[in-house]
């Protein structure tokens, strides 16, 4: 990344099979089509921090779409959020969020993914060709699922502080490894109970056995949610490492 471009962000609506999904679209303000990136949110949803992150990606030369994955429960914010999400807020927020998130089954999420990818394919600000994906927290698993469900439409996918990526469940995301043709990158938090070392090992093994181009790193001292500056988990050093890895992946593949 040698140049930071001026960007233009706007709210858009994506038609899906289950109604309209609100989303944030941002891109360089230069009347030129740029490679597209689908940005999958964390559990706290579409909010100023995610728009800020998307704008940073757009400034690096990408057209970025951040959909509200919980659109079936209304436009974002689905819940009212504090300015800083800390340990005092998390229990009450997750008590409300978890039932909503569990309703977003893999089948529904991938049905929506088709709508997001189709919308980007028709977007004048998005260049032709496969997209990149970046996902955070719950979005990391969805990035992997999308790469495995729509391999011909995804050139690269990255996941950061993802949880439950390689469980014993019959629909665990890592079981799609054999269908992935994209190059993958995962930046794990080593202080993350939702992704213990045995799952990281299982994930890497699945990628290796399937011949998937991938790179997986554990960020020392980082906690689940380390990229989110509006939470107590934020880690500036780990976040900068994430940006370097993500932009390297996207610059090489898109």
PDB file of C-alpha atoms in Angstrom, residues 24-180:
ATOM      1  CA  UNK A  24     -22.343   0.003   3.997  1.00  0.00           C
ATOM      2  CA  UNK A  25     -20.516   0.471   0.708  1.00  0.00           C
ATOM      3  CA  UNK A  26     -17.239   2.373   0.477  1.00  0.00           C
ATOM      4  CA  UNK A  27     -14.798   2.819  -2.396  1.00  0.00           C
ATOM      5  CA  UNK A  28     -12.116   5.167  -3.722  1.00  0.00           C
ATOM      6  CA  UNK A  29     -13.693   8.433  -4.843  1.00  0.00           C
ATOM      7  CA  UNK A  30     -12.197   8.357  -8.339  1.00  0.00           C
ATOM      8  CA  UNK A  31     -14.954   7.125 -10.688  1.00  0.00           C
ATOM      9  CA  UNK A  32     -12.994   3.925 -11.316  1.00  0.00           C
ATOM     10  CA  UNK A  33     -13.973   0.318 -10.632  1.00  0.00           C
ATOM     11  CA  UNK A  34     -11.800  -1.385  -8.011  1.00  0.00           C
ATOM     12  CA  UNK A  35     -11.439  -5.004  -6.811  1.00  0.00           C
ATOM     13  CA  UNK A  36     -14.292  -5.910  -4.495  1.00  0.00           C
ATOM     14  CA  UNK A  37     -14.042  -7.040  -0.876  1.00  0.00           C
ATOM     15  CA  UNK A  38     -16.919  -8.527   1.097  1.00  0.00           C
ATOM     16  CA  UNK A  39     -16.432  -7.561   4.745  1.00  0.00           C
ATOM     17  CA  UNK A  40     -18.138  -9.836   7.283  1.00  0.00           C
ATOM     18  CA  UNK A  41     -18.938  -8.196  10.600  1.00  0.00           C
ATOM     19  CA  UNK A  42     -18.269  -9.393  14.125  1.00  0.00           C
ATOM     20  CA  UNK A  43     -21.089 -10.231  16.535  1.00  0.00           C
ATOM     21  CA  UNK A  44     -21.665  -6.594  17.542  1.00  0.00           C
ATOM     22  CA  UNK A  45     -22.611  -5.722  14.007  1.00  0.00           C
ATOM     23  CA  UNK A  46     -22.503  -2.897  11.512  1.00  0.00           C
ATOM     24  CA  UNK A  47     -21.451   0.233  13.416  1.00  0.00           C
ATOM     25  CA  UNK A  48     -18.962   3.122  13.196  1.00  0.00           C
ATOM     26  CA  UNK A  49     -15.883   0.981  13.931  1.00  0.00           C
ATOM     27  CA  UNK A  50     -16.625  -1.377  11.035  1.00  0.00           C
ATOM     28  CA  UNK A  51     -17.273   1.547   8.702  1.00  0.00           C
ATOM     29  CA  UNK A  52     -13.922   3.021   9.773  1.00  0.00           C
ATOM     30  CA  UNK A  53     -12.182  -0.285   8.997  1.00  0.00           C
ATOM     31  CA  UNK A  54     -13.962  -0.575   5.649  1.00  0.00           C
ATOM     32  CA  UNK A  55     -12.940   2.977   4.764  1.00  0.00           C
ATOM     33  CA  UNK A  56      -9.310   2.083   5.498  1.00  0.00           C
ATOM     34  CA  UNK A  57      -9.565  -0.844   3.073  1.00  0.00           C
ATOM     35  CA  UNK A  58     -11.208   1.380   0.480  1.00  0.00           C
ATOM     36  CA  UNK A  59      -8.389   3.865   0.901  1.00  0.00           C
ATOM     37  CA  UNK A  60      -6.008   1.102  -0.108  1.00  0.00           C
ATOM     38  CA  UNK A  61      -7.829   0.715  -3.425  1.00  0.00           C
ATOM     39  CA  UNK A  62     -10.790  -1.593  -2.852  1.00  0.00           C
ATOM     40  CA  UNK A  63     -14.564  -1.413  -3.138  1.00  0.00           C
ATOM     41  CA  UNK A  64     -15.842  -2.755   0.176  1.00  0.00           C
ATOM     42  CA  UNK A  65     -19.307  -3.994   1.133  1.00  0.00           C
ATOM     43  CA  UNK A  66     -20.210  -4.493   4.816  1.00  0.00           C
ATOM     44  CA  UNK A  67     -23.660  -6.098   5.085  1.00  0.00           C
ATOM     45  CA  UNK A  68     -25.765  -6.258   8.220  1.00  0.00           C
ATOM     46  CA  UNK A  69     -25.793 -10.036   8.613  1.00  0.00           C
ATOM     47  CA  UNK A  70     -28.650  -9.842  11.129  1.00  0.00           C
ATOM     48  CA  UNK A  71     -30.944  -7.943   8.767  1.00  0.00           C
ATOM     49  CA  UNK A  72     -33.834 -10.319   9.462  1.00  0.00           C
ATOM     50  CA  UNK A  73     -34.067  -8.606  12.858  1.00  0.00           C
ATOM     51  CA  UNK A  74     -34.093  -5.102  11.454  1.00  0.00           C
ATOM     52  CA  UNK A  75     -31.567  -2.532  10.269  1.00  0.00           C
ATOM     53  CA  UNK A  76     -28.314  -1.952  12.119  1.00  0.00           C
ATOM     54  CA  UNK A  77     -27.732  -1.410  14.919  1.00  0.00           C
ATOM     55  CA  UNK A  78     -29.872  -4.395  15.862  1.00  0.00           C
ATOM     56  CA  UNK A  79     -29.021  -3.589  19.483  1.00  0.00           C
ATOM     57  CA  UNK A  80     -28.117  -0.259  21.023  1.00  0.00           C
ATOM     58  CA  UNK A  81     -24.400  -0.388  21.780  1.00  0.00           C
ATOM     59  CA  UNK A  82     -22.285   1.601  24.224  1.00  0.00           C
ATOM     60  CA  UNK A  83     -19.427   3.709  22.894  1.00  0.00           C
ATOM     61  CA  UNK A  84     -16.962   1.214  24.384  1.00  0.00           C
ATOM     62  CA  UNK A  85     -17.951  -2.424  24.874  1.00  0.00           C
ATOM     63  CA  UNK A  86     -16.223  -3.707  27.993  1.00  0.00           C
ATOM     64  CA  UNK A  87     -16.590  -6.628  30.384  1.00  0.00           C
ATOM     65  CA  UNK A  88     -19.449  -4.896  32.179  1.00  0.00           C
ATOM     66  CA  UNK A  89     -21.510  -4.653  28.982  1.00  0.00           C
ATOM     67  CA  UNK A  90     -20.731  -7.989  27.330  1.00  0.00           C
ATOM     68  CA  UNK A  91     -22.975 -10.360  29.370  1.00  0.00           C
ATOM     69  CA  UNK A  92     -26.149  -8.357  28.787  1.00  0.00           C
ATOM     70  CA  UNK A  93     -25.329  -7.770  25.121  1.00  0.00           C
ATOM     71  CA  UNK A  94     -24.621 -11.430  24.429  1.00  0.00           C
ATOM     72  CA  UNK A  95     -27.763 -12.492  26.264  1.00  0.00           C
ATOM     73  CA  UNK A  96     -29.649 -10.600  23.570  1.00  0.00           C
ATOM     74  CA  UNK A  97     -27.304 -11.294  20.649  1.00  0.00           C
ATOM     75  CA  UNK A  98     -26.706 -15.029  20.882  1.00  0.00           C
ATOM     76  CA  UNK A  99     -30.302 -16.131  20.153  1.00  0.00           C
ATOM     77  CA  UNK A 100     -30.333 -13.798  17.131  1.00  0.00           C
ATOM     78  CA  UNK A 101     -26.947 -15.015  15.861  1.00  0.00           C
ATOM     79  CA  UNK A 102     -27.959 -18.671  16.256  1.00  0.00           C
ATOM     80  CA  UNK A 103     -30.900 -18.052  13.940  1.00  0.00           C
ATOM     81  CA  UNK A 104     -28.422 -17.236  11.169  1.00  0.00           C
ATOM     82  CA  UNK A 105     -27.847 -20.848  10.173  1.00  0.00           C
ATOM     83  CA  UNK A 106     -25.124 -21.790   7.686  1.00  0.00           C
ATOM     84  CA  UNK A 107     -27.783 -22.319   5.018  1.00  0.00           C
ATOM     85  CA  UNK A 108     -29.303 -18.869   5.562  1.00  0.00           C
ATOM     86  CA  UNK A 109     -25.892 -17.224   5.723  1.00  0.00           C
ATOM     87  CA  UNK A 110     -24.807 -18.770   2.429  1.00  0.00           C
ATOM     88  CA  UNK A 111     -28.113 -17.856   0.799  1.00  0.00           C
ATOM     89  CA  UNK A 112     -27.365 -14.283   1.814  1.00  0.00           C
ATOM     90  CA  UNK A 113     -23.763 -14.608   0.628  1.00  0.00           C
ATOM     91  CA  UNK A 114     -25.042 -15.360  -2.863  1.00  0.00           C
ATOM     92  CA  UNK A 115     -27.036 -12.116  -2.738  1.00  0.00           C
ATOM     93  CA  UNK A 116     -24.036 -10.094  -1.533  1.00  0.00           C
ATOM     94  CA  UNK A 117     -21.726 -11.553  -4.186  1.00  0.00           C
ATOM     95  CA  UNK A 118     -24.314 -11.029  -6.923  1.00  0.00           C
ATOM     96  CA  UNK A 119     -24.832  -7.424  -5.831  1.00  0.00           C
ATOM     97  CA  UNK A 120     -21.087  -6.770  -5.925  1.00  0.00           C
ATOM     98  CA  UNK A 121     -20.836  -8.376  -9.372  1.00  0.00           C
ATOM     99  CA  UNK A 122     -23.346  -5.815 -10.638  1.00  0.00           C
ATOM    100  CA  UNK A 123     -21.925  -2.871  -8.693  1.00  0.00           C
ATOM    101  CA  UNK A 124     -20.432  -0.218 -11.026  1.00  0.00           C
ATOM    102  CA  UNK A 125     -17.718   0.595  -8.485  1.00  0.00           C
ATOM    103  CA  UNK A 126     -16.560  -3.048  -8.315  1.00  0.00           C
ATOM    104  CA  UNK A 127     -14.161  -4.482 -10.881  1.00  0.00           C
ATOM    105  CA  UNK A 128     -15.040  -7.693 -12.699  1.00  0.00           C
ATOM    106  CA  UNK A 129     -13.719 -10.952 -11.341  1.00  0.00           C
ATOM    107  CA  UNK A 130     -13.623 -12.882  -8.063  1.00  0.00           C
ATOM    108  CA  UNK A 131     -13.754 -10.982  -4.784  1.00  0.00           C
ATOM    109  CA  UNK A 132     -11.764 -10.975  -1.588  1.00  0.00           C
ATOM    110  CA  UNK A 133     -13.383 -11.571   1.789  1.00  0.00           C
ATOM    111  CA  UNK A 134     -12.364 -10.513   5.267  1.00  0.00           C
ATOM    112  CA  UNK A 135     -14.247 -11.624   8.365  1.00  0.00           C
ATOM    113  CA  UNK A 136     -14.030 -10.956  12.085  1.00  0.00           C
ATOM    114  CA  UNK A 137     -15.236 -13.044  15.012  1.00  0.00           C
ATOM    115  CA  UNK A 138     -18.332 -14.825  13.636  1.00  0.00           C
ATOM    116  CA  UNK A 139     -17.432 -13.343  10.251  1.00  0.00           C
ATOM    117  CA  UNK A 140     -14.231 -15.388  10.059  1.00  0.00           C
ATOM    118  CA  UNK A 141     -16.214 -18.610   9.854  1.00  0.00           C
ATOM    119  CA  UNK A 142     -18.533 -17.069   7.280  1.00  0.00           C
ATOM    120  CA  UNK A 143     -15.536 -16.007   5.184  1.00  0.00           C
ATOM    121  CA  UNK A 144     -14.377 -19.623   5.095  1.00  0.00           C
ATOM    122  CA  UNK A 145     -17.889 -20.920   4.393  1.00  0.00           C
ATOM    123  CA  UNK A 146     -18.329 -18.487   1.522  1.00  0.00           C
ATOM    124  CA  UNK A 147     -14.976 -19.437  -0.009  1.00  0.00           C
ATOM    125  CA  UNK A 148     -16.005 -23.093   0.161  1.00  0.00           C
ATOM    126  CA  UNK A 149     -19.589 -22.583  -1.040  1.00  0.00           C
ATOM    127  CA  UNK A 150     -18.810 -20.235  -3.942  1.00  0.00           C
ATOM    128  CA  UNK A 151     -15.202 -21.116  -4.858  1.00  0.00           C
ATOM    129  CA  UNK A 152     -15.373 -19.692  -8.371  1.00  0.00           C
ATOM    130  CA  UNK A 153     -16.405 -16.293  -6.984  1.00  0.00           C
ATOM    131  CA  UNK A 154     -13.783 -15.891  -4.253  1.00  0.00           C
ATOM    132  CA  UNK A 155     -10.069 -15.299  -4.912  1.00  0.00           C
ATOM    133  CA  UNK A 156      -8.961 -14.726  -1.325  1.00  0.00           C
ATOM    134  CA  UNK A 157     -10.440 -14.969   2.158  1.00  0.00           C
ATOM    135  CA  UNK A 158      -9.100 -13.901   5.530  1.00  0.00           C
ATOM    136  CA  UNK A 159     -10.391 -14.414   9.045  1.00  0.00           C
ATOM    137  CA  UNK A 160      -9.351 -12.688  12.257  1.00  0.00           C
ATOM    138  CA  UNK A 161     -10.059 -13.715  15.859  1.00  0.00           C
ATOM    139  CA  UNK A 162     -12.560 -16.262  14.596  1.00  0.00           C
ATOM    140  CA  UNK A 163     -14.191 -18.787  16.907  1.00  0.00           C
ATOM    141  CA  UNK A 164     -15.408 -22.352  16.433  1.00  0.00           C
ATOM    142  CA  UNK A 165     -13.709 -22.743  13.072  1.00  0.00           C
ATOM    143  CA  UNK A 166     -12.892 -26.450  13.432  1.00  0.00           C
ATOM    144  CA  UNK A 167     -15.284 -28.120  15.851  1.00  0.00           C
ATOM    145  CA  UNK A 168     -16.697 -31.660  15.958  1.00  0.00           C
ATOM    146  CA  UNK A 169     -20.017 -30.406  14.595  1.00  0.00           C
ATOM    147  CA  UNK A 170     -21.182 -31.860  11.269  1.00  0.00           C
ATOM    148  CA  UNK A 171     -21.405 -28.357   9.797  1.00  0.00           C
ATOM    149  CA  UNK A 172     -18.076 -27.024  11.117  1.00  0.00           C
ATOM    150  CA  UNK A 173     -16.545 -24.489   8.686  1.00  0.00           C
ATOM    151  CA  UNK A 174     -13.277 -26.423   8.280  1.00  0.00           C
ATOM    152  CA  UNK A 175     -15.121 -29.300   6.601  1.00  0.00           C
ATOM    153  CA  UNK A 176     -15.466 -27.123   3.484  1.00  0.00           C
ATOM    154  CA  UNK A 177     -11.694 -27.011   2.994  1.00  0.00           C
ATOM    155  CA  UNK A 178     -11.837 -29.470   0.098  1.00  0.00           C
ATOM    156  CA  UNK A 179     -13.966 -27.060  -1.937  1.00  0.00           C
ATOM    157  CA  UNK A 180     -11.844 -23.948  -1.401  1.00  0.00           C
TER     158      UNK A 180
END
